């Protein structure tokens, strides 16, 4: 290491967010960047631990000590090569990964000031794009073909890996463009979609074929609509059985398309939406799509209630602010997480389930926990409020899930828009032929982008082993 004592003398310095009064009026990325000198100084804080828990915590097996050292020494190209050796698309994870590696950093244990791995990762990748280190590589073909169903992070990683192994890869997706939730779920203020487009141009140039607007189904006689956009994927319909016969192997990376619903009285009132109905539509509007006025899901001038305390709910808050909402409230049925850096139930180096305050929360939001939703209330078919009740969770004497008990009188939260952000249901996959593999959220349920990418990588290895064994 160039400076083995830097962590003793240099404090953690984050790039931070754009000022609220500035960012609240647009959908530009909220996160700022440090200059190159400051970024190298931050990279020097990496301790090069004998046991790199950051490497252990990362589902992709990233090696922060190695690329942080190269970054500190000013060798940006080596830093990118080391980073890219385990991470196909560090420009994605460098923006939206929660940084499992940072929570497992030894500096997080000692001072709660871990190395800025995530920001370093994003900086390395952006520098690589600017300096032309990322080049189009056209591999020699091996005579085999693979279909990947779903162009989200898992599917893109699987396609990229197999393409570089020489397979002819075709990616099918029901939507009009690639990215999955990266494009149609995560707001532009967290991930500018030009970042996805830039990588897509490279993947296409390297020989991957993308077939958009194609709905791949188990049974062509019984085609289920896409929950948040039933108009998509109906132009072309093919079955998994057809693909399994046409290609040497198929990888299913269709994510978790079904959001968890809240089936209480008043659910059919105008003004109650799934979170992705808003998030997906807003991203399409920013991409230039013309949405009919009567179909707009817009928070302008409305009191908005977000039900669900996770990242999707946070994205709804930030989007509602930018659309001009009157007020935003977020409720969660579970208890408030521990406040502070330490989680007694998940000690270092595991991920601490502590209270998370995002850039969207900073922009203004009432947050409440242990709140159960009882009824959507409306007038003339339109939502006017939600009847809720404070609750507590008591231990179950028979074990298992705690028991919910009333802890206060019901009340009404005024709202003309409700966004359901309560997570996604784990999909049930049918029985596939032996040459069909499942990866990402489609296999494991909704999780982090970094886990989806790791699953896509692993699926690519399984496919390669399978096809090779059949020669």
CSV table of C-alpha atoms in Angstrom, one decimal:
chain,number,residue,atom,x,y,z
A,1,UNK,CA,0.0,0.0,0.0
A,2,UNK,CA,1.1,3.5,-0.7
A,3,UNK,CA,0.0,5.0,2.6
A,4,UNK,CA,-0.7,2.3,5.2
A,5,UNK,CA,-1.5,4.8,7.9
A,6,UNK,CA,-3.9,7.0,6.0
A,7,UNK,CA,-6.9,5.7,7.9
A,8,UNK,CA,-5.4,7.1,11.1
A,9,UNK,CA,-5.1,10.7,9.8
A,10,UNK,CA,-7.7,11.1,7.1
A,11,UNK,CA,-11.4,11.3,7.8
A,12,UNK,CA,-14.2,9.9,5.6
A,13,UNK,CA,-15.4,12.5,3.2
A,14,UNK,CA,-18.6,11.9,1.1
A,15,UNK,CA,-19.5,13.8,-2.0
A,16,UNK,CA,-22.9,14.5,-0.5
A,17,UNK,CA,-26.1,15.6,-2.3
A,18,UNK,CA,-27.0,18.7,-4.3
A,19,UNK,CA,-28.8,21.3,-2.1
A,20,UNK,CA,-32.5,20.5,-1.6
A,21,UNK,CA,-33.7,23.8,-3.0
A,22,UNK,CA,-31.8,23.0,-6.2
A,23,UNK,CA,-32.5,19.3,-6.7
A,24,UNK,CA,-36.2,19.3,-5.7
A,25,UNK,CA,-37.1,21.0,-9.0
A,26,UNK,CA,-35.6,18.4,-11.4
A,27,UNK,CA,-34.9,14.7,-11.9
A,28,UNK,CA,-31.2,15.1,-12.3
A,29,UNK,CA,-29.0,12.8,-10.1
A,30,UNK,CA,-28.9,14.1,-6.6
A,31,UNK,CA,-25.5,12.8,-5.7
A,32,UNK,CA,-22.5,14.9,-6.3
A,33,UNK,CA,-18.9,13.8,-7.0
A,34,UNK,CA,-15.5,14.6,-5.4
A,35,UNK,CA,-12.6,15.9,-7.5
A,36,UNK,CA,-10.0,13.3,-8.5
A,37,UNK,CA,-7.5,14.3,-5.8
A,38,UNK,CA,-10.0,14.0,-3.0
A,39,UNK,CA,-11.2,10.7,-4.4
A,40,UNK,CA,-7.7,9.3,-4.4
A,41,UNK,CA,-7.2,10.6,-0.8
A,42,UNK,CA,-10.4,8.7,0.2
A,43,UNK,CA,-9.2,5.6,-1.5
A,44,UNK,CA,-6.0,5.8,0.6
A,45,UNK,CA,-8.0,5.2,3.7
A,46,UNK,CA,-8.5,1.5,2.8
A,47,UNK,CA,-6.6,-0.5,5.4
A,48,UNK,CA,-5.8,-3.5,3.1
A,49,UNK,CA,-7.0,-5.7,5.9
A,50,UNK,CA,-5.6,-9.2,6.3
A,51,UNK,CA,-9.2,-10.5,6.3
A,52,UNK,CA,-11.1,-8.2,3.9
A,53,UNK,CA,-14.6,-8.4,5.2
A,54,UNK,CA,-15.7,-6.0,2.4
A,55,UNK,CA,-14.9,-8.8,-0.1
A,56,UNK,CA,-16.8,-11.3,2.1
A,57,UNK,CA,-19.9,-9.1,2.3
A,58,UNK,CA,-20.1,-8.3,-1.4
A,59,UNK,CA,-22.3,-10.8,-3.3
A,60,UNK,CA,-20.1,-10.2,-6.4
A,61,UNK,CA,-16.9,-10.7,-4.5
A,62,UNK,CA,-15.5,-7.3,-5.3
A,63,UNK,CA,-12.0,-6.6,-4.1
A,64,UNK,CA,-12.0,-3.0,-2.7
A,65,UNK,CA,-8.5,-3.2,-1.2
A,66,UNK,CA,-7.0,-3.9,-4.6
A,67,UNK,CA,-8.7,-1.3,-6.7
A,68,UNK,CA,-8.6,1.3,-3.9
A,69,UNK,CA,-4.9,0.9,-3.8
A,70,UNK,CA,-4.6,1.3,-7.6
A,71,UNK,CA,-6.9,4.4,-7.4
A,72,UNK,CA,-4.8,6.0,-4.6
A,73,UNK,CA,-1.6,5.5,-6.7
A,74,UNK,CA,-3.3,7.2,-9.7
A,75,UNK,CA,-3.5,4.1,-11.9
A,76,UNK,CA,-7.2,4.5,-12.9
A,77,UNK,CA,-6.9,1.9,-15.7
A,78,UNK,CA,-5.7,-0.8,-13.4
A,79,UNK,CA,-8.3,0.2,-10.8
A,80,UNK,CA,-11.0,-0.3,-13.5
A,81,UNK,CA,-9.6,-3.6,-14.6
A,82,UNK,CA,-9.6,-4.9,-11.1
A,83,UNK,CA,-13.1,-3.6,-10.4
A,84,UNK,CA,-14.5,-5.0,-13.7
A,85,UNK,CA,-13.0,-8.4,-13.1
A,86,UNK,CA,-15.8,-9.1,-10.6
A,87,UNK,CA,-18.4,-6.5,-11.5
A,88,UNK,CA,-19.8,-6.3,-15.1
A,89,UNK,CA,-21.5,-3.0,-14.6
A,90,UNK,CA,-20.0,-0.9,-11.7
A,91,UNK,CA,-21.7,2.2,-13.0
A,92,UNK,CA,-25.0,0.7,-11.7
A,93,UNK,CA,-23.8,-0.6,-8.3
A,94,UNK,CA,-21.7,2.6,-7.8
A,95,UNK,CA,-24.9,4.6,-7.8
A,96,UNK,CA,-27.6,2.4,-6.2
A,97,UNK,CA,-26.0,-0.4,-4.2
A,98,UNK,CA,-26.4,0.2,-0.5
A,99,UNK,CA,-22.8,-0.6,0.1
A,100,UNK,CA,-22.7,-4.0,1.9
A,101,UNK,CA,-19.0,-3.8,1.7
A,102,UNK,CA,-18.9,-0.5,3.6
A,103,UNK,CA,-20.9,-1.8,6.5
A,104,UNK,CA,-18.5,-4.8,6.7
A,105,UNK,CA,-15.4,-2.5,6.6
A,106,UNK,CA,-13.2,-2.8,9.6
A,107,UNK,CA,-13.2,1.0,9.8
A,108,UNK,CA,-16.9,0.9,10.2
A,109,UNK,CA,-16.4,-1.3,13.3
A,110,UNK,CA,-13.8,1.0,14.8
A,111,UNK,CA,-15.0,4.5,13.9
A,112,UNK,CA,-18.2,4.1,11.9
A,113,UNK,CA,-16.3,5.8,9.0
A,114,UNK,CA,-15.7,3.1,6.4
A,115,UNK,CA,-13.8,3.5,3.2
A,116,UNK,CA,-16.0,5.2,0.6
A,117,UNK,CA,-16.1,2.1,-1.6
A,118,UNK,CA,-19.3,2.8,-3.4
A,119,UNK,CA,-18.4,6.3,-4.4
A,120,UNK,CA,-14.8,5.2,-5.4
A,121,UNK,CA,-16.4,2.5,-7.5
A,122,UNK,CA,-18.6,5.0,-9.4
A,123,UNK,CA,-15.7,7.3,-9.9
A,124,UNK,CA,-13.4,4.6,-11.3
A,125,UNK,CA,-16.0,3.6,-13.8
A,126,UNK,CA,-16.9,7.1,-14.9
A,127,UNK,CA,-13.2,7.8,-15.4
A,128,UNK,CA,-12.8,4.6,-17.4
A,129,UNK,CA,-15.6,5.7,-19.8
A,130,UNK,CA,-14.1,9.2,-20.2
A,131,UNK,CA,-10.6,7.9,-20.9
A,132,UNK,CA,-11.8,5.2,-23.3
A,133,UNK,CA,-10.6,2.2,-21.1
A,134,UNK,CA,-14.0,0.5,-21.9
A,135,UNK,CA,-13.8,-0.8,-25.4
A,136,UNK,CA,-16.0,-2.9,-27.6
A,137,UNK,CA,-14.8,-6.5,-27.7
A,138,UNK,CA,-16.2,-8.9,-30.3
A,139,UNK,CA,-15.6,-12.5,-29.1
A,140,UNK,CA,-15.1,-15.5,-31.4
A,141,UNK,CA,-18.3,-17.5,-31.6
A,142,UNK,CA,-18.4,-21.1,-30.3
A,143,UNK,CA,-21.4,-22.2,-32.3
A,144,UNK,CA,-23.9,-22.3,-29.4
A,145,UNK,CA,-26.8,-20.1,-28.7
A,146,UNK,CA,-28.5,-18.9,-25.5
A,147,UNK,CA,-31.8,-17.0,-24.8
A,148,UNK,CA,-32.0,-14.7,-21.8
A,149,UNK,CA,-35.6,-13.8,-20.8
A,150,UNK,CA,-35.6,-10.4,-19.0
A,151,UNK,CA,-33.2,-7.5,-19.6
A,152,UNK,CA,-32.8,-6.4,-16.0
A,153,UNK,CA,-29.5,-6.5,-14.1
A,154,UNK,CA,-29.4,-10.3,-13.7
A,155,UNK,CA,-30.3,-10.9,-17.4
A,156,UNK,CA,-27.8,-8.3,-18.7
A,157,UNK,CA,-25.0,-9.8,-16.6
A,158,UNK,CA,-25.8,-13.3,-17.8
A,159,UNK,CA,-26.0,-12.2,-21.4
A,160,UNK,CA,-22.7,-10.2,-21.1
A,161,UNK,CA,-20.8,-13.1,-19.6
A,162,UNK,CA,-22.1,-15.7,-22.1
A,163,UNK,CA,-21.5,-13.4,-25.0
A,164,UNK,CA,-17.8,-13.0,-24.0
A,165,UNK,CA,-17.6,-16.8,-23.8
A,166,UNK,CA,-18.6,-17.0,-27.4
A,167,UNK,CA,-22.3,-17.8,-27.2
A,168,UNK,CA,-24.7,-16.1,-29.6
A,169,UNK,CA,-27.0,-14.5,-27.0
A,170,UNK,CA,-30.5,-13.2,-27.6
A,171,UNK,CA,-32.3,-11.2,-24.9
A,172,UNK,CA,-36.1,-11.1,-24.8
A,173,UNK,CA,-38.0,-8.5,-22.8
A,174,UNK,CA,-41.7,-7.5,-22.7
A,175,UNK,CA,-40.9,-3.9,-22.3
A,176,UNK,CA,-39.6,-1.4,-24.9
A,177,UNK,CA,-36.1,-1.1,-23.6
A,178,UNK,CA,-33.6,-2.8,-21.3
A,179,UNK,CA,-32.8,-2.2,-17.7
A,180,UNK,CA,-35.7,-3.8,-15.8
A,181,UNK,CA,-36.3,-1.9,-12.5
A,182,UNK,CA,-33.1,0.0,-13.2
A,183,UNK,CA,-35.0,1.8,-16.0
A,184,UNK,CA,-38.6,1.4,-15.0
A,185,UNK,CA,-38.4,1.5,-11.2
A,186,UNK,CA,-35.5,3.5,-10.0
A,187,UNK,CA,-36.0,7.2,-10.4
A,188,UNK,CA,-33.7,9.3,-12.6
A,189,UNK,CA,-32.5,11.3,-9.6
A,190,UNK,CA,-30.8,8.1,-8.4
A,191,UNK,CA,-29.8,6.6,-11.8
A,192,UNK,CA,-29.7,8.7,-15.0
A,193,UNK,CA,-31.0,6.4,-17.7
A,194,UNK,CA,-28.2,7.6,-20.1
A,195,UNK,CA,-26.0,5.5,-17.9
A,196,UNK,CA,-27.9,2.4,-19.0
A,197,UNK,CA,-28.1,3.5,-22.6
A,198,UNK,CA,-24.3,4.0,-22.8
A,199,UNK,CA,-23.7,0.4,-21.6
A,200,UNK,CA,-26.5,-0.9,-23.9
A,201,UNK,CA,-24.7,0.5,-27.0
A,202,UNK,CA,-21.6,-1.4,-26.0
A,203,UNK,CA,-23.5,-4.7,-25.5
A,204,UNK,CA,-25.3,-4.4,-28.8
A,205,UNK,CA,-22.0,-3.6,-30.6
A,206,UNK,CA,-20.5,-6.7,-29.0
A,207,UNK,CA,-23.1,-8.8,-30.7
A,208,UNK,CA,-25.9,-9.3,-28.2
A,209,UNK,CA,-29.3,-9.3,-29.9
A,210,UNK,CA,-32.2,-7.6,-28.0
A,211,UNK,CA,-35.8,-8.5,-28.8
A,212,UNK,CA,-38.1,-6.0,-27.0
A,213,UNK,CA,-41.8,-6.0,-26.9
A,214,UNK,CA,-41.8,-9.8,-26.6
A,215,UNK,CA,-43.8,-11.5,-23.9
A,216,UNK,CA,-42.3,-14.9,-23.0
A,217,UNK,CA,-44.9,-17.1,-21.2
A,218,UNK,CA,-45.4,-20.6,-19.9
A,219,UNK,CA,-48.8,-21.0,-21.5
A,220,UNK,CA,-49.6,-19.0,-24.7
A,221,UNK,CA,-53.3,-19.8,-24.2
A,222,UNK,CA,-53.4,-18.1,-20.8
A,223,UNK,CA,-51.3,-14.9,-21.0
A,224,UNK,CA,-51.2,-13.0,-17.7
A,225,UNK,CA,-51.0,-9.2,-18.1
A,226,UNK,CA,-48.0,-7.3,-16.7
A,227,UNK,CA,-49.2,-5.9,-13.4
A,228,UNK,CA,-48.1,-2.3,-13.7
A,229,UNK,CA,-48.5,-2.0,-17.4
A,230,UNK,CA,-50.9,-4.5,-19.0
A,231,UNK,CA,-50.5,-3.0,-22.5
A,232,UNK,CA,-46.9,-4.2,-22.8
A,233,UNK,CA,-45.6,-7.4,-24.3
A,234,UNK,CA,-48.6,-8.3,-26.4
A,235,UNK,CA,-47.2,-7.7,-29.8
A,236,UNK,CA,-45.1,-10.8,-29.7
A,237,UNK,CA,-45.8,-13.8,-27.6
A,238,UNK,CA,-43.5,-16.9,-27.3
A,239,UNK,CA,-43.4,-19.7,-24.9
A,240,UNK,CA,-40.5,-21.0,-22.8
A,241,UNK,CA,-41.0,-24.4,-24.4
A,242,UNK,CA,-40.4,-22.8,-27.8
A,243,UNK,CA,-37.2,-21.1,-26.7
A,244,UNK,CA,-35.9,-24.2,-25.0
A,245,UNK,CA,-36.1,-26.1,-28.3
A,246,UNK,CA,-34.6,-23.2,-30.3
A,247,UNK,CA,-31.6,-22.5,-28.1
A,248,UNK,CA,-29.0,-24.6,-26.4
A,249,UNK,CA,-30.1,-23.1,-23.1
A,250,UNK,CA,-32.4,-20.5,-21.7
A,251,UNK,CA,-32.0,-18.2,-18.6
A,252,UNK,CA,-35.1,-16.8,-16.9
A,253,UNK,CA,-34.5,-13.4,-15.4
A,254,UNK,CA,-38.0,-12.0,-15.3
A,255,UNK,CA,-37.7,-10.5,-11.8
A,256,UNK,CA,-40.6,-10.2,-9.4
A,257,UNK,CA,-43.4,-8.6,-11.5
A,258,UNK,CA,-46.2,-8.9,-8.9
A,259,UNK,CA,-46.2,-6.2,-6.2
A,260,UNK,CA,-47.8,-7.0,-2.8
A,261,UNK,CA,-51.3,-5.6,-2.7
A,262,UNK,CA,-53.4,-4.2,0.2
A,263,UNK,CA,-56.9,-5.6,-0.2
A,264,UNK,CA,-58.8,-3.6,2.3
A,265,UNK,CA,-62.2,-1.8,1.8
A,266,UNK,CA,-61.9,1.0,-0.8
A,267,UNK,CA,-59.0,-0.5,-2.7
A,268,UNK,CA,-60.8,0.3,-6.0
A,269,UNK,CA,-61.0,4.0,-5.3
A,270,UNK,CA,-59.4,6.4,-7.8
A,271,UNK,CA,-56.1,7.5,-6.3
A,272,UNK,CA,-54.8,4.2,-4.9
A,273,UNK,CA,-51.8,2.9,-7.0
A,274,UNK,CA,-49.0,0.5,-6.9
A,275,UNK,CA,-45.6,2.3,-6.4
A,276,UNK,CA,-44.4,1.2,-9.8
A,277,UNK,CA,-47.4,2.6,-11.6
A,278,UNK,CA,-46.1,6.0,-10.6
A,279,UNK,CA,-42.3,5.3,-10.8
A,280,UNK,CA,-42.4,3.6,-14.1
A,281,UNK,CA,-44.7,6.2,-15.7
A,282,UNK,CA,-42.6,9.1,-14.5
A,283,UNK,CA,-39.5,7.5,-16.0
A,284,UNK,CA,-41.3,7.0,-19.3
A,285,UNK,CA,-42.4,10.7,-19.3
A,286,UNK,CA,-38.8,11.8,-18.8
A,287,UNK,CA,-37.9,9.5,-21.7
A,288,UNK,CA,-40.3,11.5,-23.9
A,289,UNK,CA,-43.3,9.2,-23.9
A,290,UNK,CA,-46.7,11.0,-24.2
A,291,UNK,CA,-49.1,9.7,-21.5
A,292,UNK,CA,-52.8,10.5,-22.0
A,293,UNK,CA,-53.9,13.0,-19.4
A,294,UNK,CA,-56.6,10.7,-17.9
A,295,UNK,CA,-53.9,8.1,-17.3
A,296,UNK,CA,-51.4,10.2,-15.5
A,297,UNK,CA,-50.3,9.2,-12.0
A,298,UNK,CA,-49.2,12.5,-10.7
A,299,UNK,CA,-49.0,13.9,-7.2
A,300,UNK,CA,-49.2,17.6,-8.1
A,301,UNK,CA,-51.2,19.5,-5.4
A,302,UNK,CA,-52.1,16.3,-3.5
A,303,UNK,CA,-51.6,14.9,0.0
A,304,UNK,CA,-49.7,11.7,-0.7
A,305,UNK,CA,-49.5,8.7,1.6
A,306,UNK,CA,-46.8,6.1,0.9
A,307,UNK,CA,-47.5,2.7,2.5
A,308,UNK,CA,-44.2,0.8,3.0
A,309,UNK,CA,-41.0,1.9,4.5
A,310,UNK,CA,-38.4,0.5,2.1
A,311,UNK,CA,-36.4,1.9,-0.8
A,312,UNK,CA,-39.3,1.8,-3.2
A,313,UNK,CA,-41.3,3.9,-0.7
A,314,UNK,CA,-38.4,6.3,-0.5
A,315,UNK,CA,-38.3,6.6,-4.3
A,316,UNK,CA,-42.0,7.4,-4.3
A,317,UNK,CA,-41.4,10.2,-1.8
A,318,UNK,CA,-38.7,11.8,-3.9
A,319,UNK,CA,-40.8,11.5,-7.1
A,320,UNK,CA,-43.9,13.0,-5.3
A,321,UNK,CA,-41.8,16.0,-4.3
A,322,UNK,CA,-40.7,16.6,-7.8
A,323,UNK,CA,-44.2,16.3,-9.2
A,324,UNK,CA,-45.3,19.1,-6.8
A,325,UNK,CA,-47.1,17.2,-4.0
A,326,UNK,CA,-48.7,19.2,-1.2
A,327,UNK,CA,-47.5,16.9,1.5
A,328,UNK,CA,-46.0,13.4,1.9
A,329,UNK,CA,-46.5,10.9,4.7
A,330,UNK,CA,-44.9,7.5,4.9
A,331,UNK,CA,-46.2,4.7,7.2
A,332,UNK,CA,-44.8,1.3,7.9
A,333,UNK,CA,-46.6,-1.6,9.7
A,334,UNK,CA,-43.3,-2.8,11.3
A,335,UNK,CA,-41.6,-1.1,14.3
A,336,UNK,CA,-39.1,1.7,13.9
A,337,UNK,CA,-35.6,0.4,13.3
A,338,UNK,CA,-32.8,1.1,15.8
A,339,UNK,CA,-31.5,4.7,15.5
A,340,UNK,CA,-27.7,5.0,15.1
A,341,UNK,CA,-25.0,3.0,13.5
A,342,UNK,CA,-25.3,-0.2,15.5
A,343,UNK,CA,-27.9,-2.9,15.3
A,344,UNK,CA,-27.9,-5.2,18.3
A,345,UNK,CA,-29.6,-8.0,16.3
A,346,UNK,CA,-27.2,-7.8,13.4
A,347,UNK,CA,-23.7,-6.9,14.7
A,348,UNK,CA,-20.7,-6.1,12.5
A,349,UNK,CA,-19.8,-7.3,9.9
A,350,UNK,CA,-23.4,-8.2,9.0
A,351,UNK,CA,-25.8,-5.6,7.5
A,352,UNK,CA,-27.3,-3.4,10.3
A,353,UNK,CA,-31.0,-3.0,10.0
A,354,UNK,CA,-31.0,0.5,11.4
A,355,UNK,CA,-33.1,3.6,10.5
A,356,UNK,CA,-32.2,4.8,7.0
A,357,UNK,CA,-32.8,8.4,6.0
A,358,UNK,CA,-32.5,8.9,2.3
A,359,UNK,CA,-32.1,12.0,0.2
A,360,UNK,CA,-35.9,11.8,-0.4
A,361,UNK,CA,-36.6,11.8,3.3
A,362,UNK,CA,-34.4,14.8,3.7
A,363,UNK,CA,-36.6,16.7,1.3
A,364,UNK,CA,-39.5,16.5,3.6
A,365,UNK,CA,-41.7,13.7,4.9
A,366,UNK,CA,-43.7,12.6,7.9
A,367,UNK,CA,-42.6,9.1,8.9
A,368,UNK,CA,-44.6,6.8,11.2
A,369,UNK,CA,-44.1,3.2,12.3
A,370,UNK,CA,-46.4,0.5,13.8
A,371,UNK,CA,-49.3,1.8,11.7
A,372,UNK,CA,-51.9,-0.6,10.2
A,373,UNK,CA,-54.1,0.4,7.3
A,374,UNK,CA,-57.8,-0.4,7.8
A,375,UNK,CA,-59.7,1.2,5.0
A,376,UNK,CA,-59.4,3.6,2.0
A,377,UNK,CA,-62.0,6.3,2.3
A,378,UNK,CA,-63.4,8.2,-0.6
A,379,UNK,CA,-66.1,10.4,-2.0
A,380,UNK,CA,-67.7,10.1,-5.5
A,381,UNK,CA,-65.2,7.3,-6.3
A,382,UNK,CA,-62.1,9.3,-5.4
A,383,UNK,CA,-59.8,8.8,-2.5
A,384,UNK,CA,-59.9,11.3,0.3
A,385,UNK,CA,-58.1,9.6,3.1
A,386,UNK,CA,-57.0,6.4,4.8
A,387,UNK,CA,-58.3,5.0,8.0
A,388,UNK,CA,-55.3,3.7,10.0
A,389,UNK,CA,-54.6,2.5,13.6
A,390,UNK,CA,-51.5,2.3,15.8
A,391,UNK,CA,-50.5,-1.2,16.6
A,392,UNK,CA,-47.8,-3.1,18.6
A,393,UNK,CA,-46.2,-6.4,18.1
A,394,UNK,CA,-46.2,-8.9,20.9
A,395,UNK,CA,-44.2,-12.2,21.1
A,396,UNK,CA,-46.2,-15.2,20.0
A,397,UNK,CA,-46.4,-17.7,22.9
A,398,UNK,CA,-46.5,-20.5,20.3
A,399,UNK,CA,-43.4,-19.1,18.5
A,400,UNK,CA,-43.3,-17.9,15.0
A,401,UNK,CA,-44.5,-14.6,13.7
A,402,UNK,CA,-45.3,-12.0,16.4
A,403,UNK,CA,-48.9,-11.1,17.1
A,404,UNK,CA,-50.2,-7.7,16.1
A,405,UNK,CA,-52.3,-6.0,18.8
A,406,UNK,CA,-54.1,-2.7,18.8
A,407,UNK,CA,-52.3,0.2,20.5
A,408,UNK,CA,-54.5,3.2,19.9
A,409,UNK,CA,-57.7,4.5,18.4
A,410,UNK,CA,-58.2,4.5,14.6
A,411,UNK,CA,-57.6,7.8,12.8
A,412,UNK,CA,-57.8,9.1,9.3
A,413,UNK,CA,-54.8,10.4,7.4
A,414,UNK,CA,-55.9,12.8,4.7
A,415,UNK,CA,-54.7,11.7,1.2
A,416,UNK,CA,-55.8,12.1,-2.4
A,417,UNK,CA,-53.0,9.7,-3.5
A,418,UNK,CA,-51.8,6.4,-1.9
A,419,UNK,CA,-48.8,4.6,-3.2
A,420,UNK,CA,-48.5,0.9,-2.2
A,421,UNK,CA,-44.8,0.2,-1.7
A,422,UNK,CA,-44.9,-3.0,0.4
A,423,UNK,CA,-42.5,-5.1,-1.6
A,424,UNK,CA,-43.0,-7.9,-4.2
A,425,UNK,CA,-44.3,-11.4,-4.1
A,426,UNK,CA,-41.8,-14.1,-4.8
A,427,UNK,CA,-42.8,-15.7,-8.2
A,428,UNK,CA,-43.7,-19.3,-8.5
A,429,UNK,CA,-41.9,-20.8,-11.4
A,430,UNK,CA,-43.3,-23.7,-13.4
A,431,UNK,CA,-41.4,-26.9,-14.2
A,432,UNK,CA,-39.0,-26.0,-16.9
A,433,UNK,CA,-37.0,-28.3,-19.3
A,434,UNK,CA,-33.5,-29.2,-18.1
A,435,UNK,CA,-31.9,-26.6,-20.3
A,436,UNK,CA,-33.8,-23.7,-18.6
A,437,UNK,CA,-32.2,-21.9,-15.7
A,438,UNK,CA,-33.6,-19.3,-13.4
A,439,UNK,CA,-31.6,-16.3,-12.0
A,440,UNK,CA,-32.0,-13.1,-10.1
A,441,UNK,CA,-35.2,-12.0,-8.4
A,442,UNK,CA,-37.1,-14.6,-10.4
A,443,UNK,CA,-35.2,-17.3,-8.5
A,444,UNK,CA,-34.6,-15.7,-5.1
A,445,UNK,CA,-37.4,-13.1,-4.6
A,446,UNK,CA,-36.9,-9.3,-4.5
A,447,UNK,CA,-33.5,-8.3,-3.4
A,448,UNK,CA,-30.6,-5.9,-4.1
A,449,UNK,CA,-29.3,-5.2,-7.6
A,450,UNK,CA,-25.9,-6.5,-6.6
A,451,UNK,CA,-27.4,-9.8,-5.6
A,452,UNK,CA,-29.3,-10.0,-8.9
A,453,UNK,CA,-26.1,-9.4,-10.8
A,454,UNK,CA,-24.3,-12.1,-8.8
A,455,UNK,CA,-27.1,-14.5,-9.6
A,456,UNK,CA,-26.9,-13.7,-13.3
A,457,UNK,CA,-23.2,-14.3,-13.3
A,458,UNK,CA,-23.6,-17.7,-11.5
A,459,UNK,CA,-26.4,-18.7,-14.0
A,460,UNK,CA,-24.0,-18.0,-16.9
A,461,UNK,CA,-21.5,-20.3,-15.4
A,462,UNK,CA,-24.1,-23.0,-14.9
A,463,UNK,CA,-25.2,-22.6,-18.5
A,464,UNK,CA,-21.7,-22.9,-19.8
A,465,UNK,CA,-21.0,-26.0,-17.8
A,466,UNK,CA,-24.3,-27.5,-19.0
A,467,UNK,CA,-23.7,-26.8,-22.7
A,468,UNK,CA,-20.1,-28.0,-22.4
A,469,UNK,CA,-21.2,-31.2,-20.8
A,470,UNK,CA,-23.5,-31.9,-23.8
A,471,UNK,CA,-20.8,-31.7,-26.4
